[in-house]
PDB file of C-alpha atoms in Angstrom:
ATOM      1  CA  MET A   1      -8.351   2.551  31.431  1.00 67.00           C
ATOM      2  CA  ARG A   2      -7.287   2.312  27.763  1.00 70.00           C
ATOM      3  CA  ARG A   3      -6.716  -1.414  28.185  1.00 74.00           C
ATOM      4  CA  LEU A   4     -10.165  -1.777  29.752  1.00 75.00           C
ATOM      5  CA  VAL A   5     -11.779   0.067  26.836  1.00 70.00           C
ATOM      6  CA  TYR A   6     -10.025  -2.300  24.426  1.00 76.00           C
ATOM      7  CA  LEU A   7     -11.175  -5.381  26.363  1.00 76.00           C
ATOM      8  CA  ILE A   8     -14.762  -4.135  26.159  1.00 82.00           C
ATOM      9  CA  ILE A   9     -14.691  -3.108  22.500  1.00 86.00           C
ATOM     10  CA  TYR A  10     -12.678  -5.955  20.965  1.00 86.00           C
ATOM     11  CA  PRO A  11     -15.348  -8.674  21.511  1.00 90.00           C
ATOM     12  CA  ILE A  12     -17.927  -6.363  19.908  1.00 92.00           C
ATOM     13  CA  LEU A  13     -15.660  -5.851  16.900  1.00 91.00           C
ATOM     14  CA  TRP A  14     -15.007  -9.577  16.588  1.00 91.00           C
ATOM     15  CA  LEU A  15     -18.699 -10.486  16.813  1.00 94.00           C
ATOM     16  CA  THR A  16     -19.442  -7.816  14.213  1.00 96.00           C
ATOM     17  CA  SER A  17     -16.754  -9.185  11.898  1.00 95.00           C
ATOM     18  CA  VAL A  18     -18.295 -12.672  11.759  1.00 96.00           C
ATOM     19  CA  MET A  19     -21.633 -11.305  10.554  1.00 96.00           C
ATOM     20  CA  PRO A  20     -22.574 -11.835   6.879  1.00 97.00           C
ATOM     21  CA  MET A  21     -21.616  -8.965   4.584  1.00 97.00           C
ATOM     22  CA  ARG A  22     -25.259  -8.229   3.706  1.00 96.00           C
ATOM     23  CA  LEU A  23     -25.997  -7.638   7.403  1.00 97.00           C
ATOM     24  CA  LEU A  24     -22.919  -5.438   7.782  1.00 98.00           C
ATOM     25  CA  TYR A  25     -24.121  -3.245   4.913  1.00 98.00           C
ATOM     26  CA  ILE A  26     -27.485  -2.829   6.611  1.00 98.00           C
ATOM     27  CA  LYS A  27     -25.602  -1.626   9.661  1.00 97.00           C
ATOM     28  CA  SER A  28     -23.527   0.604   7.394  1.00 98.00           C
ATOM     29  CA  ASP A  29     -26.678   2.241   6.009  1.00 98.00           C
ATOM     30  CA  ILE A  30     -27.912   2.925   9.541  1.00 98.00           C
ATOM     31  CA  LEU A  31     -24.547   4.371  10.617  1.00 98.00           C
ATOM     32  CA  SER A  32     -24.409   6.481   7.457  1.00 98.00           C
ATOM     33  CA  PHE A  33     -27.816   7.988   8.216  1.00 98.00           C
ATOM     34  CA  ILE A  34     -26.760   8.778  11.786  1.00 98.00           C
ATOM     35  CA  ALA A  35     -23.381  10.224  10.737  1.00 97.00           C
ATOM     36  CA  TYR A  36     -24.821  12.457   8.017  1.00 97.00           C
ATOM     37  CA  ARG A  37     -28.354  13.302   9.151  1.00 96.00           C
ATOM     38  CA  VAL A  38     -28.224  13.075  12.946  1.00 97.00           C
ATOM     39  CA  ILE A  39     -24.711  13.747  14.229  1.00 96.00           C
ATOM     40  CA  GLY A  40     -23.377  15.551  11.176  1.00 96.00           C
ATOM     41  CA  TYR A  41     -19.921  14.002  11.630  1.00 96.00           C
ATOM     42  CA  ARG A  42     -17.456  16.409   9.956  1.00 97.00           C
ATOM     43  CA  LYS A  43     -20.288  17.500   7.708  1.00 97.00           C
ATOM     44  CA  LYS A  44     -19.024  21.070   7.492  1.00 97.00           C
ATOM     45  CA  VAL A  45     -15.555  19.851   6.490  1.00 97.00           C
ATOM     46  CA  VAL A  46     -17.022  17.565   3.830  1.00 98.00           C
ATOM     47  CA  LEU A  47     -19.277  20.213   2.301  1.00 98.00           C
ATOM     48  CA  ASP A  48     -16.610  22.927   2.501  1.00 98.00           C
ATOM     49  CA  ASN A  49     -14.178  20.647   0.672  1.00 98.00           C
ATOM     50  CA  LEU A  50     -16.730  19.879  -2.022  1.00 98.00           C
ATOM     51  CA  ARG A  51     -17.570  23.570  -2.482  1.00 98.00           C
ATOM     52  CA  LEU A  52     -13.871  24.367  -2.799  1.00 97.00           C
ATOM     53  CA  VAL A  53     -13.089  21.620  -5.316  1.00 97.00           C
ATOM     54  CA  PHE A  54     -16.345  21.671  -7.289  1.00 98.00           C
ATOM     55  CA  PRO A  55     -17.448  25.325  -7.420  1.00 97.00           C
ATOM     56  CA  GLN A  56     -19.110  24.670 -10.770  1.00 97.00           C
ATOM     57  CA  LYS A  57     -21.533  22.162  -9.229  1.00 98.00           C
ATOM     58  CA  SER A  58     -24.789  23.228  -7.601  1.00 98.00           C
ATOM     59  CA  GLU A  59     -25.262  22.894  -3.854  1.00 97.00           C
ATOM     60  CA  SER A  60     -27.748  20.060  -4.400  1.00 98.00           C
ATOM     61  CA  GLU A  61     -25.209  18.187  -6.557  1.00 98.00           C
ATOM     62  CA  ARG A  62     -22.552  18.553  -3.883  1.00 98.00           C
ATOM     63  CA  ARG A  63     -24.935  17.283  -1.206  1.00 98.00           C
ATOM     64  CA  VAL A  64     -25.674  14.202  -3.315  1.00 98.00           C
ATOM     65  CA  ILE A  65     -21.931  13.514  -3.460  1.00 98.00           C
ATOM     66  CA  ALA A  66     -21.711  14.046   0.308  1.00 98.00           C
ATOM     67  CA  ARG A  67     -24.501  11.563   1.037  1.00 98.00           C
ATOM     68  CA  LYS A  68     -22.874   8.961  -1.204  1.00 98.00           C
ATOM     69  CA  PHE A  69     -19.532   9.637   0.464  1.00 98.00           C
ATOM     70  CA  TYR A  70     -20.935   8.956   3.945  1.00 98.00           C
ATOM     71  CA  ARG A  71     -22.400   5.670   2.723  1.00 98.00           C
ATOM     72  CA  HIS A  72     -19.043   4.683   1.264  1.00 98.00           C
ATOM     73  CA  LEU A  73     -17.158   5.794   4.392  1.00 97.00           C
ATOM     74  CA  CYS A  74     -19.356   3.627   6.598  1.00 98.00           C
ATOM     75  CA  ASP A  75     -18.881   0.713   4.204  1.00 97.00           C
ATOM     76  CA  ILE A  76     -15.123   1.099   4.658  1.00 96.00           C
ATOM     77  CA  ILE A  77     -15.519   1.069   8.446  1.00 95.00           C
ATOM     78  CA  PHE A  78     -17.407  -2.231   8.415  1.00 97.00           C
ATOM     79  CA  GLU A  79     -15.166  -3.737   5.742  1.00 96.00           C
ATOM     80  CA  THR A  80     -12.177  -2.944   7.955  1.00 93.00           C
ATOM     81  CA  ILE A  81     -13.849  -4.679  10.895  1.00 94.00           C
ATOM     82  CA  LYS A  82     -14.672  -7.621   8.631  1.00 96.00           C
ATOM     83  CA  ASN A  83     -10.958  -7.938   7.935  1.00 93.00           C
ATOM     84  CA  LEU A  84     -10.592  -9.468  11.409  1.00 93.00           C
ATOM     85  CA  THR A  85     -12.122 -12.744  10.258  1.00 94.00           C
ATOM     86  CA  ILE A  86     -12.744 -12.650   6.494  1.00 95.00           C
ATOM     87  CA  SER A  87     -11.283 -15.648   4.695  1.00 94.00           C
ATOM     88  CA  GLU A  88      -8.520 -15.364   2.129  1.00 94.00           C
ATOM     89  CA  LYS A  89     -10.823 -16.897  -0.472  1.00 95.00           C
ATOM     90  CA  GLU A  90     -13.520 -14.307   0.187  1.00 96.00           C
ATOM     91  CA  ILE A  91     -11.211 -11.313   0.126  1.00 95.00           C
ATOM     92  CA  ARG A  92      -9.565 -12.510  -3.107  1.00 96.00           C
ATOM     93  CA  LYS A  93     -13.024 -12.540  -4.663  1.00 97.00           C
ATOM     94  CA  ARG A  94     -13.861  -9.058  -3.407  1.00 97.00           C
ATOM     95  CA  PHE A  95     -10.534  -7.299  -3.991  1.00 97.00           C
ATOM     96  CA  GLN A  96      -9.050  -8.281  -7.330  1.00 97.00           C
ATOM     97  CA  PHE A  97      -5.870  -7.129  -9.039  1.00 98.00           C
ATOM     98  CA  GLU A  98      -5.355  -6.512 -12.722  1.00 96.00           C
ATOM     99  CA  ASN A  99      -2.049  -6.382 -14.653  1.00 97.00           C
ATOM    100  CA  LEU A 100      -0.052  -8.131 -11.913  1.00 98.00           C
ATOM    101  CA  GLU A 101       2.451  -8.829 -14.655  1.00 98.00           C
ATOM    102  CA  LEU A 102       3.791  -5.285 -14.161  1.00 98.00           C
ATOM    103  CA  ILE A 103       4.730  -6.151 -10.569  1.00 98.00           C
ATOM    104  CA  HIS A 104       6.165  -9.532 -11.590  1.00 98.00           C
ATOM    105  CA  ASP A 105       8.235  -7.837 -14.297  1.00 98.00           C
ATOM    106  CA  LEU A 106       9.731  -5.345 -11.839  1.00 98.00           C
ATOM    107  CA  TYR A 107      10.567  -8.225  -9.505  1.00 98.00           C
ATOM    108  CA  ASP A 108      12.376 -10.027 -12.318  1.00 98.00           C
ATOM    109  CA  LYS A 109      14.307  -6.809 -12.986  1.00 98.00           C
ATOM    110  CA  ASP A 110      15.413  -6.796  -9.337  1.00 97.00           C
ATOM    111  CA  ARG A 111      13.482  -3.593  -8.585  1.00 97.00           C
ATOM    112  CA  SER A 112      11.950  -2.860  -5.198  1.00 98.00           C
ATOM    113  CA  ILE A 113       8.752  -0.795  -5.281  1.00 98.00           C
ATOM    114  CA  LEU A 114       7.123   2.081  -3.448  1.00 98.00           C
ATOM    115  CA  LEU A 115       3.425   1.492  -4.065  1.00 98.00           C
ATOM    116  CA  LEU A 116       1.698   4.869  -3.779  1.00 98.00           C
ATOM    117  CA  CYS A 117      -1.963   4.969  -2.892  1.00 96.00           C
ATOM    118  CA  GLY A 118      -4.504   7.680  -2.134  1.00 95.00           C
ATOM    119  CA  HIS A 119      -7.444   7.832   0.248  1.00 96.00           C
ATOM    120  CA  TYR A 120      -9.706   6.689  -2.549  1.00 97.00           C
ATOM    121  CA  ALA A 121     -12.102   3.714  -2.835  1.00 96.00           C
ATOM    122  CA  SER A 122     -10.441   1.214  -0.477  1.00 92.00           C
ATOM    123  CA  TRP A 123      -6.955   0.525   0.776  1.00 89.00           C
ATOM    124  CA  GLU A 124      -7.765  -1.668   3.781  1.00 88.00           C
ATOM    125  CA  TRP A 125      -8.131  -4.894   1.777  1.00 93.00           C
ATOM    126  CA  SER A 126      -5.086  -4.301  -0.434  1.00 94.00           C
ATOM    127  CA  GLY A 127      -2.914  -6.414   1.877  1.00 92.00           C
ATOM    128  CA  ILE A 128      -4.116  -9.513   0.042  1.00 95.00           C
ATOM    129  CA  LEU A 129      -1.635  -8.508  -2.664  1.00 96.00           C
ATOM    130  CA  GLY A 130       1.091 -10.097  -0.544  1.00 93.00           C
ATOM    131  CA  LYS A 131      -0.346 -13.548  -1.249  1.00 94.00           C
ATOM    132  CA  GLN A 132       0.014 -13.041  -5.001  1.00 96.00           C
ATOM    133  CA  ILE A 133       3.566 -11.727  -5.387  1.00 96.00           C
ATOM    134  CA  GLN A 134       7.101 -12.710  -4.352  1.00 96.00           C
ATOM    135  CA  TYR A 135       8.098  -9.426  -2.732  1.00 97.00           C
ATOM    136  CA  LYS A 136       8.464  -8.844   0.981  1.00 97.00           C
ATOM    137  CA  GLY A 137       5.452  -6.650   1.720  1.00 97.00           C
ATOM    138  CA  LEU A 138       5.364  -3.624   3.988  1.00 97.00           C
ATOM    139  CA  ALA A 139       2.764  -0.983   4.764  1.00 95.00           C
ATOM    140  CA  VAL A 140       3.286   2.393   6.382  1.00 95.00           C
ATOM    141  CA  TYR A 141       0.934   3.640   9.089  1.00 91.00           C
ATOM    142  CA  LYS A 142       0.757   6.239  11.834  1.00 88.00           C
ATOM    143  CA  LYS A 143       1.069   4.745  15.302  1.00 87.00           C
ATOM    144  CA  LEU A 144      -2.036   5.008  17.503  1.00 81.00           C
ATOM    145  CA  GLY A 145      -1.906   6.380  21.026  1.00 79.00           C
ATOM    146  CA  ASN A 146      -3.688   3.355  22.502  1.00 80.00           C
ATOM    147  CA  GLU A 147      -1.183   0.478  22.490  1.00 84.00           C
ATOM    148  CA  SER A 148      -3.889  -2.186  22.442  1.00 82.00           C
ATOM    149  CA  PHE A 149      -5.703  -0.717  19.446  1.00 78.00           C
ATOM    150  CA  ASP A 150      -2.360  -0.076  17.771  1.00 86.00           C
ATOM    151  CA  ARG A 151      -1.573  -3.795  17.979  1.00 86.00           C
ATOM    152  CA  LEU A 152      -5.050  -4.568  16.656  1.00 85.00           C
ATOM    153  CA  VAL A 153      -4.568  -2.322  13.606  1.00 84.00           C
ATOM    154  CA  LYS A 154      -1.223  -3.977  12.904  1.00 87.00           C
ATOM    155  CA  LYS A 155      -2.821  -7.401  13.272  1.00 85.00           C
ATOM    156  CA  ILE A 156      -5.641  -6.565  10.850  1.00 84.00           C
ATOM    157  CA  ARG A 157      -3.417  -4.983   8.227  1.00 86.00           C
ATOM    158  CA  GLY A 158      -0.741  -7.622   8.545  1.00 86.00           C
ATOM    159  CA  ARG A 159      -2.986 -10.686   8.238  1.00 87.00           C
ATOM    160  CA  TYR A 160      -1.538 -11.647   4.875  1.00 88.00           C
ATOM    161  CA  GLY A 161       2.120 -11.361   5.759  1.00 85.00           C
ATOM    162  CA  ALA A 162       2.906  -7.661   5.369  1.00 90.00           C
ATOM    163  CA  GLU A 163       5.150  -5.969   7.906  1.00 93.00           C
ATOM    164  CA  ILE A 164       3.342  -2.920   9.307  1.00 94.00           C
ATOM    165  CA  VAL A 165       5.818  -0.133  10.025  1.00 95.00           C
ATOM    166  CA  THR A 166       5.279   3.329  11.488  1.00 94.00           C
ATOM    167  CA  ASN A 167       5.971   6.373   9.349  1.00 91.00           C
ATOM    168  CA  LYS A 168       8.814   7.278  11.722  1.00 92.00           C
ATOM    169  CA  LYS A 169      10.596   3.947  11.282  1.00 95.00           C
ATOM    170  CA  ILE A 170       9.997   3.064   7.627  1.00 96.00           C
ATOM    171  CA  VAL A 171      13.100   4.799   6.230  1.00 96.00           C
ATOM    172  CA  PRO A 172      15.707   2.839   8.246  1.00 97.00           C
ATOM    173  CA  VAL A 173      13.752  -0.379   7.662  1.00 97.00           C
ATOM    174  CA  LEU A 174      13.813   0.097   3.883  1.00 97.00           C
ATOM    175  CA  PHE A 175      17.491   1.040   3.891  1.00 96.00           C
ATOM    176  CA  ARG A 176      18.256  -2.137   5.866  1.00 97.00           C
ATOM    177  CA  LEU A 177      16.291  -4.327   3.461  1.00 97.00           C
ATOM    178  CA  ALA A 178      17.995  -2.709   0.477  1.00 96.00           C
ATOM    179  CA  LYS A 179      21.406  -3.323   2.059  1.00 96.00           C
ATOM    180  CA  GLU A 180      20.450  -6.971   2.579  1.00 97.00           C
ATOM    181  CA  ASN A 181      19.306  -7.234  -1.074  1.00 96.00           C
ATOM    182  CA  ILE A 182      15.761  -8.087  -0.031  1.00 97.00           C
ATOM    183  CA  LYS A 183      13.282  -6.947  -2.673  1.00 98.00           C
ATOM    184  CA  SER A 184      10.356  -5.146  -1.052  1.00 98.00           C
ATOM    185  CA  ILE A 185       7.064  -3.533  -2.016  1.00 98.00           C
ATOM    186  CA  THR A 186       5.822  -0.835   0.370  1.00 98.00           C
ATOM    187  CA  LEU A 187       2.314   0.616   0.420  1.00 97.00           C
ATOM    188  CA  ILE A 188       2.250   4.331   1.242  1.00 96.00           C
ATOM    189  CA  LEU A 189      -0.820   6.550   1.466  1.00 94.00           C
ATOM    190  CA  ALA A 190       0.781   9.556  -0.195  1.00 93.00           C
ATOM    191  CA  ASP A 191      -1.975  12.192  -0.411  1.00 93.00           C
ATOM    192  CA  GLN A 192      -1.717  13.401   3.177  1.00 87.00           C
ATOM    193  CA  THR A 193      -1.390  17.017   4.204  1.00 87.00           C
ATOM    194  CA  PRO A 194       2.190  17.817   5.309  1.00 89.00           C
ATOM    195  CA  LYS A 195       2.644  19.536   8.634  1.00 86.00           C
ATOM    196  CA  PRO A 196       2.988  23.343   8.478  1.00 87.00           C
ATOM    197  CA  GLY A 197       6.607  24.250   7.885  1.00 82.00           C
ATOM    198  CA  ALA A 198       7.575  20.621   7.199  1.00 82.00           C
ATOM    199  CA  PHE A 199       7.109  20.545   3.435  1.00 89.00           C
ATOM    200  CA  LYS A 200       9.425  21.332   0.540  1.00 91.00           C
ATOM    201  CA  HIS A 201       7.051  21.831  -2.339  1.00 95.00           C
ATOM    202  CA  ARG A 202       3.638  23.173  -3.276  1.00 95.00           C
ATOM    203  CA  ASP A 203       1.537  22.081  -6.220  1.00 97.00           C
ATOM    204  CA  THR A 204      -2.102  22.040  -7.238  1.00 97.00           C
ATOM    205  CA  PHE A 205      -4.414  19.286  -6.057  1.00 97.00           C
ATOM    206  CA  MET A 206      -7.847  19.390  -7.677  1.00 97.00           C
ATOM    207  CA  GLY A 207      -6.976  22.891  -8.881  1.00 96.00           C
ATOM    208  CA  ILE A 208      -6.089  24.223  -5.418  1.00 97.00           C
ATOM    209  CA  ASP A 209      -2.555  25.316  -4.519  1.00 97.00           C
ATOM    210  CA  VAL A 210      -1.445  23.321  -1.462  1.00 96.00           C
ATOM    211  CA  PRO A 211       1.687  21.842   0.131  1.00 96.00           C
ATOM    212  CA  VAL A 212       2.229  18.307  -1.140  1.00 96.00           C
ATOM    213  CA  PHE A 213       3.878  15.288   0.407  1.00 93.00           C
ATOM    214  CA  THR A 214       7.118  14.578  -1.491  1.00 95.00           C
ATOM    215  CA  GLY A 215       8.703  12.064   0.877  1.00 93.00           C
ATOM    216  CA  SER A 216       7.788   9.077  -1.277  1.00 95.00           C
ATOM    217  CA  GLU A 217       9.508  10.529  -4.333  1.00 97.00           C
ATOM    218  CA  GLU A 218      12.594  11.487  -2.338  1.00 96.00           C
ATOM    219  CA  LEU A 219      12.781   8.009  -0.795  1.00 97.00           C
ATOM    220  CA  ALA A 220      12.388   6.334  -4.187  1.00 97.00           C
ATOM    221  CA  LYS A 221      15.321   8.354  -5.540  1.00 97.00           C
ATOM    222  CA  LYS A 222      17.555   7.697  -2.538  1.00 97.00           C
ATOM    223  CA  LEU A 223      16.899   3.952  -2.606  1.00 97.00           C
ATOM    224  CA  ASP A 224      16.531   3.613  -6.396  1.00 97.00           C
ATOM    225  CA  PHE A 225      13.057   2.062  -6.010  1.00 98.00           C
ATOM    226  CA  ALA A 226      10.414   2.028  -8.726  1.00 98.00           C
ATOM    227  CA  SER A 227       7.313   4.152  -8.063  1.00 98.00           C
ATOM    228  CA  VAL A 228       3.941   2.593  -8.865  1.00 98.00           C
ATOM    229  CA  TYR A 229       0.429   3.934  -8.326  1.00 98.00           C
ATOM    230  CA  LEU A 230      -2.152   1.536  -6.902  1.00 98.00           C
ATOM    231  CA  LYS A 231      -5.341   2.501  -8.717  1.00 98.00           C
ATOM    232  CA  VAL A 232      -8.329   1.118  -6.819  1.00 98.00           C
ATOM    233  CA  ASN A 233     -11.842   1.361  -8.240  1.00 97.00           C
ATOM    234  CA  LYS A 234     -15.062   0.414  -6.484  1.00 97.00           C
ATOM    235  CA  VAL A 235     -16.937  -1.908  -8.839  1.00 97.00           C
ATOM    236  CA  LYS A 236     -19.969  -2.215  -6.589  1.00 96.00           C
ATOM    237  CA  ARG A 237     -20.661  -2.434  -2.901  1.00 97.00           C
ATOM    238  CA  GLY A 238     -18.099  -4.730  -1.327  1.00 96.00           C
ATOM    239  CA  TYR A 239     -16.153  -5.321  -4.535  1.00 98.00           C
ATOM    240  CA  TYR A 240     -13.010  -3.568  -5.735  1.00 98.00           C
ATOM    241  CA  ARG A 241     -10.696  -3.858  -8.700  1.00 98.00           C
ATOM    242  CA  ALA A 242      -7.145  -2.563  -8.475  1.00 98.00           C
ATOM    243  CA  SER A 243      -4.599  -1.989 -11.221  1.00 98.00           C
ATOM    244  CA  PHE A 244      -1.018  -0.770 -11.280  1.00 98.00           C
ATOM    245  CA  VAL A 245       0.235   2.368 -13.022  1.00 98.00           C
ATOM    246  CA  LEU A 246       3.995   2.695 -13.433  1.00 98.00           C
ATOM    247  CA  LEU A 247       5.018   6.214 -12.428  1.00 98.00           C
ATOM    248  CA  ALA A 248       8.780   5.753 -12.640  1.00 98.00           C
ATOM    249  CA  GLU A 249      10.872   2.628 -13.082  1.00 98.00           C
ATOM    250  CA  ASP A 250      14.110   4.611 -12.715  1.00 97.00           C
ATOM    251  CA  PRO A 251      13.232   7.625 -10.516  1.00 97.00           C
ATOM    252  CA  SER A 252      16.681   9.207 -10.874  1.00 95.00           C
ATOM    253  CA  LYS A 253      15.827  10.082 -14.479  1.00 96.00           C
ATOM    254  CA  PHE A 254      12.917  12.309 -13.439  1.00 97.00           C
ATOM    255  CA  PRO A 255      13.178  15.987 -12.472  1.00 97.00           C
ATOM    256  CA  ASP A 256      12.308  16.807  -8.887  1.00 96.00           C
ATOM    257  CA  TYR A 257       8.576  16.587  -8.088  1.00 97.00           C
ATOM    258  CA  GLU A 258       7.625  15.130 -11.490  1.00 98.00           C
ATOM    259  CA  ILE A 259       6.805  11.742  -9.928  1.00 98.00           C
ATOM    260  CA  THR A 260       4.758  13.487  -7.248  1.00 97.00           C
ATOM    261  CA  ARG A 261       2.862  15.361  -9.976  1.00 98.00           C
ATOM    262  CA  ALA A 262       2.218  12.107 -11.853  1.00 98.00           C
ATOM    263  CA  PHE A 263       0.777  10.599  -8.657  1.00 98.00           C
ATOM    264  CA  LEU A 264      -1.495  13.603  -8.128  1.00 98.00           C
ATOM    265  CA  ASN A 265      -2.698  13.398 -11.737  1.00 98.00           C
ATOM    266  CA  GLU A 266      -3.743   9.787 -11.240  1.00 98.00           C
ATOM    267  CA  ILE A 267      -5.752  10.368  -8.089  1.00 97.00           C
ATOM    268  CA  GLU A 268      -7.317  13.544  -9.502  1.00 98.00           C
ATOM    269  CA  ASP A 269      -8.610  11.592 -12.500  1.00 98.00           C
ATOM    270  CA  GLN A 270     -10.278   9.100 -10.170  1.00 98.00           C
ATOM    271  CA  ILE A 271     -11.847  11.807  -8.023  1.00 98.00           C
ATOM    272  CA  LYS A 272     -13.260  13.584 -11.057  1.00 98.00           C
ATOM    273  CA  ALA A 273     -14.728  10.337 -12.393  1.00 97.00           C
ATOM    274  CA  ALA A 274     -16.407   9.256  -9.114  1.00 98.00           C
ATOM    275  CA  PRO A 275     -15.918  11.853  -6.337  1.00 98.00           C
ATOM    276  CA  GLN A 276     -18.027  10.016  -3.754  1.00 98.00           C
ATOM    277  CA  PHE A 277     -15.207   7.547  -3.119  1.00 98.00           C
ATOM    278  CA  TYR A 278     -12.623  10.083  -1.920  1.00 98.00           C
ATOM    279  CA  LEU A 279     -12.041  10.846   1.779  1.00 97.00           C
ATOM    280  CA  TRP A 280     -13.724  14.263   1.935  1.00 98.00           C
ATOM    281  CA  SER A 281     -13.770  14.311   5.750  1.00 97.00           C
ATOM    282  CA  HIS A 282     -10.009  14.900   5.728  1.00 93.00           C
ATOM    283  CA  LYS A 283      -8.868  18.561   5.849  1.00 92.00           C
ATOM    284  CA  ARG A 284      -6.719  18.139   2.749  1.00 93.00           C
ATOM    285  CA  TRP A 285      -6.869  21.779   1.647  1.00 95.00           C
ATOM    286  CA  LYS A 286      -6.454  23.498   5.038  1.00 93.00           C
ATOM    287  CA  LEU A 287      -3.050  24.954   4.085  1.00 93.00           C
ATOM    288  CA  ARG A 288      -4.111  26.283   0.687  1.00 93.00           C
ATOM    289  CA  SER A 289      -2.667  29.585  -0.465  1.00 83.00           C
TER     290      SER A 289
END
C-alpha cells in the first residue's frame, strides 16, 4: 500500500516541480490560506509558542507573525518539491553564500566541520554548498517510515553530491571518515527537542528553560571538528543568503555547553529580528520547566 501511495504521489510532485516559481508561489498562497484559515494546521501549537516566547506582544501582533509564518512554511514546502528538478544555475542564483573564505580556510587548515543549522529561513536548498567547496559533504536526517519516500528525500537532498545519513548512523560514518583522513562538512539541524530522559543539559531558548540538544558539541569535541553556524536569511520570496559564523575552531578549548550556548545565541538573534521565518509548528518548548 505504501508503495502504491508513492507511485500515485510521485508523478504529482514531479509535475509540480517543473512549474515556474511564480506559479508555485500562487499555489503556496492558496495552501497557506487553507492551512491557517480553513484547516488550522497546528494553529494552536503555533499561537501557544508565540504567546510563550513573545508575551510582551499583543495578540494581534502574534497573529500577524503566525500568518506570515504559514506563508513562509508553504513556500518551503513548494521550494522543497521544486528541488526535484531545479537547475544548478537557478538554485545558485536563489541560494547564495557569503564569506565562503571561512570554509576554504578551515579546509586549508585540515579541519573537518560540523555545520550547525536551525529550523530557520531555509535549509532545503543548502545542499548546493557542496558544489562550491572541496569537502566531502554530508547531511543528517531522520529516516522516514515509508521506504519509497525515504529514498525520495535522500535523492532530493543529495542532488548536489552530499551523502545523506540517518541520525542513528552518522557517528560511525564520521569516525570512519576521520580515520581515513577524509575532510568532511556535515549539516546538522541542531535545535531539535531531545527526547525525555535522553538529554544531559538544560539551557534557555528564547528565554524559556528547556532541555537542549548537545550531541553536536560532544561529537565536535570527540572528533576534533570545527563548529560553524550556517546563518540563513530570507532576502525575499524565493531568495536566500547564507553566511558562516565560526563557533569554535578548536572545540576542546571550550568549556562544556559553551558551543551549544553560542549556537542558541545565533538562532535567537535571527528569530528576534524576523520571527516569521522560524518553525513555530514544532513543539520546541514542550519540556520546559
